[in-house]
Structures are given as structure tokens and as C-alpha cells.
């Protein structure tokens, strides 16, 4: 019951006809580590003596050693080294009569002033809106209610405006849905304020066209390349939201083994919507994701912002014929060491140049791999162990 309300202040020894007690100071805001002396004064009409009264904080009775009897109708309490408020709505300091009735109450707001917000970044999904996020300065915890306001204005003219939509579901984020100008830079900043002070972030300057991002590429499919045990092909669709804009997309791919958390990133995908991954492990499941960066929208010279990664798609490479055959390895005398050395050199060169998604044709490599696998299969069918 005590935590539900903070009673109104009445200056000591001045009472209304309906309220016969009051606490001073009323609803103070204090820095952490501060000390406070509060007084509870009752009207003589109550017929109470101050030495029968007691104090509670958030429902917990305070020790009588912190009390000081100032007069027959005035009792004080002194609190040292105050900790941050347990709730942003304030801590409840309450004065009671000896029989437990509430005489008066005050809310204590104990915390810290905000520090300068940092890491302010913004992005646009369709050149018509803008979303911004930031991080509270310092440790971020002020212990009392702190308001963050995103403000923006055109750099050379126009009035200052405030972002109004903070209902994105993420803290320290605001959404501006419309009425934004293109080809003109904006100045954007965040102001933080509470009962103990204010702080303002650094101002960032940006053009909407330079911070465009997209949804992740859709329809990501991963498939085998015939029976080549060390390759997979990835195909995906361009982001539909920007189909009407003149731009050139850049793509990145990342992939990992099924039983690994370490991703390997392919940066040289370019503007194509397919990629051949080479040098993979045979008989292994791989997870693959793709993301997009729109470049040069309406002639902007800056790269856009990378989208989120697409949902993972998975496929497995074929098992090696040599591992599946179960036959014995040929005897050392049956191997042509010169040929094997040349093949090793050839594969090293091809894998080096076929890695990633460059524009180089690897048709010759595909043909060689198929021929090699068939030759191993044929050899294993006729070999036997002594």
C-alpha cells in the first residue's frame, strides 16, 4: 500500500483543514551518495506526540537511531550515503503514527544526471523514412526516469524538430516516417534529461541517400554442383524494396560448417546474384547467409548500409567417392608419383583462383574434377587387396 502513492507536501506547521501532517522536503531529487534529513510535522489537532511516530522507506521500518525529536509535534530522520532509487518512480519515505497509520509521505528520487549519449547512427529503408538509435552515455543507469529526445533539422535552414515515434519495440530508438528532404544534409542529435541534469550527444550530419539500407536478400537457395564434392552454388533474389531506384547492389556471403559457430565471409561477390563456393569439405552440411549493400542511389557517391543477414539456408556437399568405395589404397609401386605431384600443383592453383565468387570461369576445373572422380571410381572397381 505504501508504494502506491506519495502524499502532498504541506509546509511544516501550516496545515489545511483536511490534512494534518506533512513531510519536508517533498519529493526531492538527490545524487547518489548524498545525505538527507527529512522532517514530519503533525498538527496539534491530531493529538499525537512525535516520540510515538516512526519512519519507513519502501515499506521497511527505519531504525530509531536515525530519528531526532525536534519538538513535541515534529520528528526528523537522517539518511546517509543514499543508494540509487529502487524504482524510477521514486522511493517512498513515509511517516507513521504509533498505531501504524500513514501520516504523510514523500518520494525520493536518488540517482545520477545523464551522461552524453553516444553511438548515434541512422538509416533509411526506402529514402522516405529514417530510423535512429543511440547508446546512453557512461554506464547508462541513472536510477531515475531519464527522457531521451531525438532532434533534427536541415543543416542550413529549417526549424528544429523532434522525433515522436519511440514505439519501435527497441530502447533508445526513434522512427521518423515521413516529410524528409533528399539531396540536403540533416543535423541530428539526442538530448537526455532528468531531474538532476541534461546532456546532449555530438551532432551528426547526413544525407538520407547516404544511409539507405534494404531488407535482406530473399529466396536464398544453396545447392550442389553436380557430384563435385568440394563445391556449392548459392542463388538469391535482389531486394524488392529498391527495385525502382537506380543503384548497384553489393553482396556479401558468409558460410559455416554445421557444427561450427565460426563464419567465413566472401567479400568479392559484386553485383551478381549467384556465387560458387569452392574448396569445401566433402560430405559436410554448410549454412549460408547473404546480405546486401545498396550503392549509388540517385548518384550518391557513398556506400549504403549493409542489410541484416538473410535467414540461414543449408545444403550438404556430396560424399567423396574415394571414401565411399571401401576398397584398399593402391600399392605405392602402382602410383605415378610425377602425375600425382602435377595434379596437386594444378589443384592448388585452381582452388586459389576459384575461391569466392570472382568472374573467372572454372569450367575447366569442373571438367577436371568430374574426370578425376570418375577415374578414381573406375580404378576402385578393379583394384583388390592382396
Coordinates of C-alpha atoms in Angstrom, one line a residue:
X1 CA 0.0 0.0 0.0
X2 CA 2.8 2.4 0.9
X3 CA 4.4 2.1 -2.6
X4 CA 1.3 3.2 -4.4
X5 CA 1.3 6.9 -3.6
X6 CA 3.4 9.8 -2.5
X7 CA 1.4 12.3 -0.4
X8 CA 1.2 16.0 -1.0
X9 CA 3.5 18.4 0.8
X10 CA 2.4 20.9 3.4
X11 CA 4.9 23.3 4.8
X12 CA 5.7 22.4 8.4
X13 CA 3.2 23.9 10.9
X14 CA 0.9 25.1 8.1
X15 CA -2.0 22.6 7.5
X16 CA -5.2 22.6 5.6
X17 CA -8.5 21.6 7.3
X18 CA -8.3 18.1 5.7
X19 CA -4.6 17.3 6.1
X20 CA -3.0 17.5 9.5
X21 CA 0.6 16.3 8.7
X22 CA 3.3 16.9 6.2
X23 CA 6.9 16.0 5.2
X24 CA 9.6 18.4 4.2
X25 CA 11.4 18.3 1.8
X26 CA 8.7 16.9 -0.5
X27 CA 9.7 14.7 -3.5
X28 CA 13.4 15.8 -3.6
X29 CA 15.9 14.7 -6.3
X30 CA 19.3 13.8 -4.9
X31 CA 22.5 12.5 -6.3
X32 CA 23.7 9.0 -5.2
X33 CA 25.8 9.2 -2.1
X34 CA 24.0 12.3 -0.8
X35 CA 22.6 12.6 2.7
X36 CA 19.0 13.8 3.5
X37 CA 17.3 15.0 6.7
X38 CA 13.5 14.9 6.4
X39 CA 11.0 16.2 9.0
X40 CA 7.5 15.0 9.6
X41 CA 5.3 17.6 11.3
X42 CA 1.8 16.9 12.7
X43 CA -0.8 19.4 13.7
X44 CA -1.5 19.7 17.4
X45 CA -5.1 18.9 16.5
X46 CA -4.1 15.3 15.9
X47 CA -3.3 14.9 19.5
X48 CA -0.1 12.9 18.6
X49 CA 3.3 13.2 20.2
X50 CA 6.2 13.0 17.9
X51 CA 8.0 10.5 20.1
X52 CA 5.4 7.9 19.2
X53 CA 5.9 8.2 15.4
X54 CA 8.2 6.3 13.2
X55 CA 9.6 6.2 9.6
X56 CA 9.6 3.7 6.8
X57 CA 11.4 3.5 3.4
X58 CA 9.7 1.4 0.7
X59 CA 7.7 -0.3 3.5
X60 CA 10.8 -1.1 5.7
X61 CA 10.9 0.5 9.1
X62 CA 13.9 2.7 9.6
X63 CA 16.0 2.3 12.8
X64 CA 15.1 4.8 15.6
X65 CA 18.8 5.7 15.8
X66 CA 18.3 7.8 12.7
X67 CA 15.5 9.8 14.3
X68 CA 15.7 13.2 16.0
X69 CA 12.9 14.6 18.1
X70 CA 12.7 18.3 17.2
X71 CA 9.6 19.2 19.1
X72 CA 6.5 17.5 20.5
X73 CA 4.9 17.5 17.1
X74 CA 8.0 17.2 14.8
X75 CA 10.2 14.1 14.1
X76 CA 13.1 14.1 11.7
X77 CA 15.1 11.2 10.1
X78 CA 18.6 11.4 8.6
X79 CA 19.7 9.1 5.8
X80 CA 23.4 9.0 4.8
X81 CA 25.0 7.7 1.6
X82 CA 21.8 7.2 -0.3
X83 CA 21.8 4.5 -3.0
X84 CA 20.1 4.8 -6.3
X85 CA 16.3 4.6 -6.2
X86 CA 15.0 1.0 -6.4
X87 CA 12.3 2.2 -8.9
X88 CA 12.2 5.0 -11.4
X89 CA 9.0 6.3 -9.9
X90 CA 11.0 7.1 -6.7
X91 CA 11.5 5.6 -3.2
X92 CA 8.7 6.1 -0.7
X93 CA 9.6 7.8 2.5
X94 CA 6.6 7.6 4.9
X95 CA 5.9 8.9 8.3
X96 CA 3.6 6.8 10.6
X97 CA 1.7 7.3 13.8
X98 CA 2.4 4.8 16.6
X99 CA -0.5 2.6 15.6
X100 CA 0.8 2.3 12.0
X101 CA -1.4 4.8 10.3
X102 CA 0.2 6.8 7.4
X103 CA 0.6 10.4 8.4
X104 CA 2.5 11.8 5.3
X105 CA 4.8 10.6 2.5
X106 CA 7.4 11.8 0.1
X107 CA 9.0 10.3 -3.0
X108 CA 12.8 10.4 -3.1
X109 CA 14.5 10.4 -6.5
X110 CA 18.0 9.3 -5.9
X111 CA 20.2 8.8 -9.0
X112 CA 22.7 10.4 -11.3
X113 CA 22.4 13.1 -14.1
X114 CA 22.6 11.6 -17.6
X115 CA 25.8 11.5 -19.5
X116 CA 26.3 12.4 -23.1
X117 CA 24.5 9.9 -25.4
X118 CA 26.9 8.1 -27.8
X119 CA 27.0 5.9 -30.9
X120 CA 24.2 7.8 -32.7
X121 CA 23.5 6.1 -36.1
X122 CA 20.7 6.4 -38.6
X123 CA 19.4 4.5 -41.6
X124 CA 16.6 4.7 -44.2
X125 CA 14.9 1.7 -45.7
X126 CA 13.2 3.5 -48.6
X127 CA 14.6 7.0 -48.8
X128 CA 11.4 8.4 -47.3
X129 CA 11.8 7.4 -43.7
X130 CA 14.6 7.5 -41.1
X131 CA 15.4 5.4 -38.1
X132 CA 18.0 6.3 -35.5
X133 CA 19.4 4.6 -32.5
X134 CA 21.9 5.5 -29.8
X135 CA 23.5 4.3 -26.6
X136 CA 23.2 6.1 -23.2
X137 CA 26.5 7.6 -22.1
X138 CA 28.6 6.1 -19.3
X139 CA 27.1 3.1 -17.7
X140 CA 23.7 4.1 -18.8
X141 CA 22.0 3.6 -15.5
X142 CA 20.7 6.8 -13.8
X143 CA 18.3 5.1 -11.4
X144 CA 15.7 7.7 -12.0
X145 CA 13.4 8.4 -15.0
X146 CA 15.5 9.8 -17.9
X147 CA 14.0 11.2 -21.1
X148 CA 15.8 10.9 -24.4
X149 CA 14.7 13.2 -27.2
X150 CA 15.9 12.8 -30.8
X151 CA 16.1 16.2 -32.6
X152 CA 16.9 17.0 -36.2
X153 CA 16.9 19.9 -38.7
X154 CA 18.0 20.8 -42.1
X155 CA 21.7 21.9 -41.9
X156 CA 21.4 25.3 -43.5
X157 CA 17.8 26.2 -42.9
X158 CA 14.6 24.9 -41.4
X159 CA 13.3 24.7 -37.9
X160 CA 14.3 22.2 -35.2
X161 CA 12.1 19.2 -35.0
X162 CA 11.6 16.4 -32.5
X163 CA 11.2 12.7 -33.4
X164 CA 7.9 11.5 -32.0
X165 CA 7.7 7.7 -32.6
X166 CA 9.6 5.8 -29.9
X167 CA 7.3 2.8 -30.1
X168 CA 9.6 0.6 -32.3
X169 CA 10.0 -2.0 -29.6
X170 CA 13.7 -1.2 -29.0
X171 CA 15.0 1.1 -26.4
X172 CA 16.9 4.2 -27.4
X173 CA 15.5 4.1 -31.0
X174 CA 13.2 6.6 -32.8
X175 CA 11.4 6.5 -36.1
X176 CA 10.7 9.4 -38.5
X177 CA 8.2 8.1 -41.0
X178 CA 7.8 10.9 -43.5
X179 CA 8.4 14.6 -44.5
X180 CA 12.1 14.2 -45.1
X181 CA 14.1 16.0 -47.8
X182 CA 16.5 14.5 -50.2
X183 CA 19.8 15.9 -51.5
X184 CA 20.0 18.1 -48.4
X185 CA 22.0 17.2 -45.3
X186 CA 20.4 16.9 -41.9
X187 CA 21.9 17.6 -38.5
X188 CA 20.7 15.1 -35.9
X189 CA 21.4 14.8 -32.2
X190 CA 20.0 13.3 -28.9
X191 CA 19.2 15.2 -25.7
X192 CA 19.0 13.3 -22.4
X193 CA 17.4 14.9 -19.3
X194 CA 16.2 14.0 -15.8
X195 CA 15.6 15.8 -12.5
X196 CA 19.3 16.1 -11.9
X197 CA 20.6 17.5 -15.3
X198 CA 20.8 17.3 -19.0
X199 CA 23.3 16.1 -21.6
X200 CA 23.5 16.4 -25.4
X201 CA 25.1 14.0 -27.9
X202 CA 27.5 15.0 -30.6
X203 CA 25.7 16.3 -33.7
X204 CA 25.9 14.0 -36.8
X205 CA 25.4 15.3 -40.3
X206 CA 24.0 13.0 -43.0
X207 CA 22.2 12.9 -46.3
X208 CA 19.3 10.4 -46.5
X209 CA 20.6 9.0 -49.7
X210 CA 23.9 8.0 -48.0
X211 CA 22.3 5.9 -45.3
X212 CA 19.9 3.7 -47.3
X213 CA 19.7 0.1 -46.4
X214 CA 17.5 -2.8 -47.6
X215 CA 15.8 -5.9 -46.4
X216 CA 18.0 -9.0 -46.5
X217 CA 18.0 -10.7 -49.9
X218 CA 15.2 -13.2 -50.3
X219 CA 14.8 -16.6 -51.9
X220 CA 18.3 -17.7 -50.9
X221 CA 18.9 -21.2 -52.2
X222 CA 22.0 -23.4 -51.8
X223 CA 22.5 -26.5 -54.0
X224 CA 25.2 -28.9 -55.1
X225 CA 27.3 -28.6 -58.2
X226 CA 26.6 -32.0 -59.7
X227 CA 28.8 -34.5 -58.0
X228 CA 31.7 -32.1 -57.2
X229 CA 32.3 -32.9 -53.5
X230 CA 34.0 -29.5 -52.7
X231 CA 31.6 -27.0 -54.2
X232 CA 28.1 -25.5 -53.6
X233 CA 26.2 -22.9 -55.6
X234 CA 24.3 -20.1 -53.9
X235 CA 21.4 -18.1 -55.6
X236 CA 19.3 -15.3 -54.2
X237 CA 16.9 -12.5 -55.2
X238 CA 17.5 -8.8 -55.3
X239 CA 15.8 -6.7 -52.5
X240 CA 12.4 -5.8 -53.9
X241 CA 12.0 -2.6 -51.9
X242 CA 14.6 -0.8 -54.0
X243 CA 13.6 -2.1 -57.5
X244 CA 12.6 1.3 -58.7
X245 CA 15.8 3.1 -57.7
X246 CA 18.9 3.5 -59.8
X247 CA 21.6 1.8 -57.8
X248 CA 24.1 -1.0 -57.9
X249 CA 24.0 -3.5 -55.1
X250 CA 26.9 -5.1 -53.4
X251 CA 26.5 -8.5 -51.8
X252 CA 28.4 -10.5 -49.2
X253 CA 28.1 -14.2 -48.4
X254 CA 29.1 -15.9 -45.2
X255 CA 29.1 -19.7 -44.6
X256 CA 30.0 -22.1 -41.8
X257 CA 30.1 -25.8 -41.0
X258 CA 27.0 -27.3 -39.4
X259 CA 28.9 -28.0 -36.1
X260 CA 30.8 -24.7 -36.0
X261 CA 30.0 -21.1 -34.9
X262 CA 32.8 -19.5 -37.0
X263 CA 31.6 -17.9 -40.2
X264 CA 33.8 -17.4 -43.3
X265 CA 33.0 -14.2 -45.3
X266 CA 33.2 -13.9 -49.1
X267 CA 33.6 -10.2 -49.9
X268 CA 34.1 -10.3 -53.7
X269 CA 30.6 -11.2 -54.8
X270 CA 29.9 -7.9 -56.5
X271 CA 26.5 -7.2 -58.1
X272 CA 25.8 -10.7 -59.2
X273 CA 23.0 -12.8 -57.5
X274 CA 24.8 -16.1 -57.6
X275 CA 28.0 -17.5 -56.3
X276 CA 30.1 -20.7 -56.5
X277 CA 31.7 -21.7 -53.2
X278 CA 34.8 -23.9 -53.8
X279 CA 37.3 -25.6 -51.6
X280 CA 34.7 -27.0 -49.3
X281 CA 34.8 -30.2 -47.2
X282 CA 33.2 -33.3 -48.8
X283 CA 30.2 -34.9 -47.2
X284 CA 29.5 -31.8 -45.0
X285 CA 26.5 -29.6 -44.2
X286 CA 27.1 -25.9 -44.7
X287 CA 24.9 -23.0 -43.6
X288 CA 24.9 -19.9 -45.9
X289 CA 23.6 -16.3 -45.5
X290 CA 23.6 -13.3 -47.8
X291 CA 23.3 -9.6 -47.2
X292 CA 23.1 -6.5 -49.4
X293 CA 24.5 -3.0 -49.6
X294 CA 22.9 -0.5 -52.0
X295 CA 25.5 1.7 -53.7
X296 CA 25.0 4.9 -55.6
X297 CA 21.2 5.5 -55.1
X298 CA 20.3 8.6 -57.2
X299 CA 24.0 9.1 -57.8
X300 CA 25.2 9.1 -54.2
X301 CA 28.9 8.6 -54.0
X302 CA 28.8 6.9 -50.7
X303 CA 28.1 3.2 -50.0
X304 CA 24.9 2.5 -48.2
X305 CA 24.4 0.4 -45.1
X306 CA 24.6 -3.3 -45.0
X307 CA 21.3 -5.1 -44.5
X308 CA 20.8 -7.8 -41.9
X309 CA 21.9 -11.2 -42.9
X310 CA 19.3 -13.4 -44.6
X311 CA 17.8 -16.4 -42.8
X312 CA 20.3 -19.3 -43.0
X313 CA 20.0 -21.8 -45.9
X314 CA 21.7 -25.1 -45.8
X315 CA 22.9 -27.8 -48.2
X316 CA 25.5 -30.6 -48.0
X317 CA 28.4 -31.4 -50.3
X318 CA 28.5 -34.9 -51.9
X319 CA 30.5 -37.6 -50.1
X320 CA 33.8 -38.4 -51.7
X321 CA 33.8 -41.5 -54.0
X322 CA 37.2 -42.5 -52.5
X323 CA 35.7 -42.5 -49.0
X324 CA 32.6 -44.4 -50.0
X325 CA 34.2 -47.2 -52.0
X326 CA 35.7 -49.0 -49.1
X327 CA 38.5 -50.5 -51.2
X328 CA 42.1 -50.5 -50.3
X329 CA 44.6 -47.8 -51.4
X330 CA 46.8 -48.9 -54.3
X331 CA 50.2 -50.1 -53.6
X332 CA 53.0 -47.5 -53.7
X333 CA 54.5 -49.1 -56.7
X334 CA 51.3 -48.6 -58.6
X335 CA 51.2 -44.9 -58.2
X336 CA 52.6 -42.5 -60.7
X337 CA 54.4 -40.0 -58.4
X338 CA 55.1 -37.5 -61.1
X339 CA 51.4 -37.3 -62.2
X340 CA 50.2 -37.0 -58.6
X341 CA 52.7 -34.1 -57.9
X342 CA 51.5 -32.3 -61.0
X343 CA 47.8 -32.9 -60.1
X344 CA 48.5 -31.5 -56.6
X345 CA 50.1 -28.4 -58.1
X346 CA 47.2 -28.0 -60.5
X347 CA 44.6 -28.2 -57.8
X348 CA 46.4 -25.8 -55.6
X349 CA 46.4 -23.2 -58.4
X350 CA 42.8 -23.8 -59.4
X351 CA 41.4 -23.6 -55.8
X352 CA 43.3 -20.4 -55.2
X353 CA 41.8 -18.7 -58.2
X354 CA 38.3 -20.3 -58.0
X355 CA 37.8 -19.4 -54.3
X356 CA 34.9 -17.0 -53.7
X357 CA 32.7 -15.5 -56.4
X358 CA 35.0 -13.9 -58.9
X359 CA 34.0 -13.6 -62.5
X360 CA 36.6 -16.2 -63.7
X361 CA 35.3 -19.2 -65.5
X362 CA 36.0 -22.5 -63.7
X363 CA 34.5 -24.8 -66.4
X364 CA 37.9 -26.4 -67.0
X365 CA 38.2 -27.1 -63.2
X366 CA 34.7 -28.6 -63.2
X367 CA 35.6 -30.9 -66.1
X368 CA 38.9 -31.9 -64.5
X369 CA 37.1 -32.7 -61.2
X370 CA 34.5 -34.9 -62.9
X371 CA 37.1 -36.8 -64.8
X372 CA 39.2 -37.3 -61.7
X373 CA 36.3 -38.6 -59.7
X374 CA 35.3 -41.0 -62.5
X375 CA 38.9 -42.2 -62.8
X376 CA 39.0 -42.9 -59.1
X377 CA 35.7 -44.8 -59.2
X378 CA 36.9 -46.9 -62.2
X379 CA 40.2 -47.6 -60.5
X380 CA 38.5 -48.7 -57.3
X381 CA 36.1 -51.1 -59.1
X382 CA 39.1 -53.1 -60.5
X383 CA 41.5 -52.8 -57.6
X384 CA 41.7 -55.6 -55.0
X385 CA 43.8 -56.1 -51.9
X386 CA 46.4 -58.9 -51.7

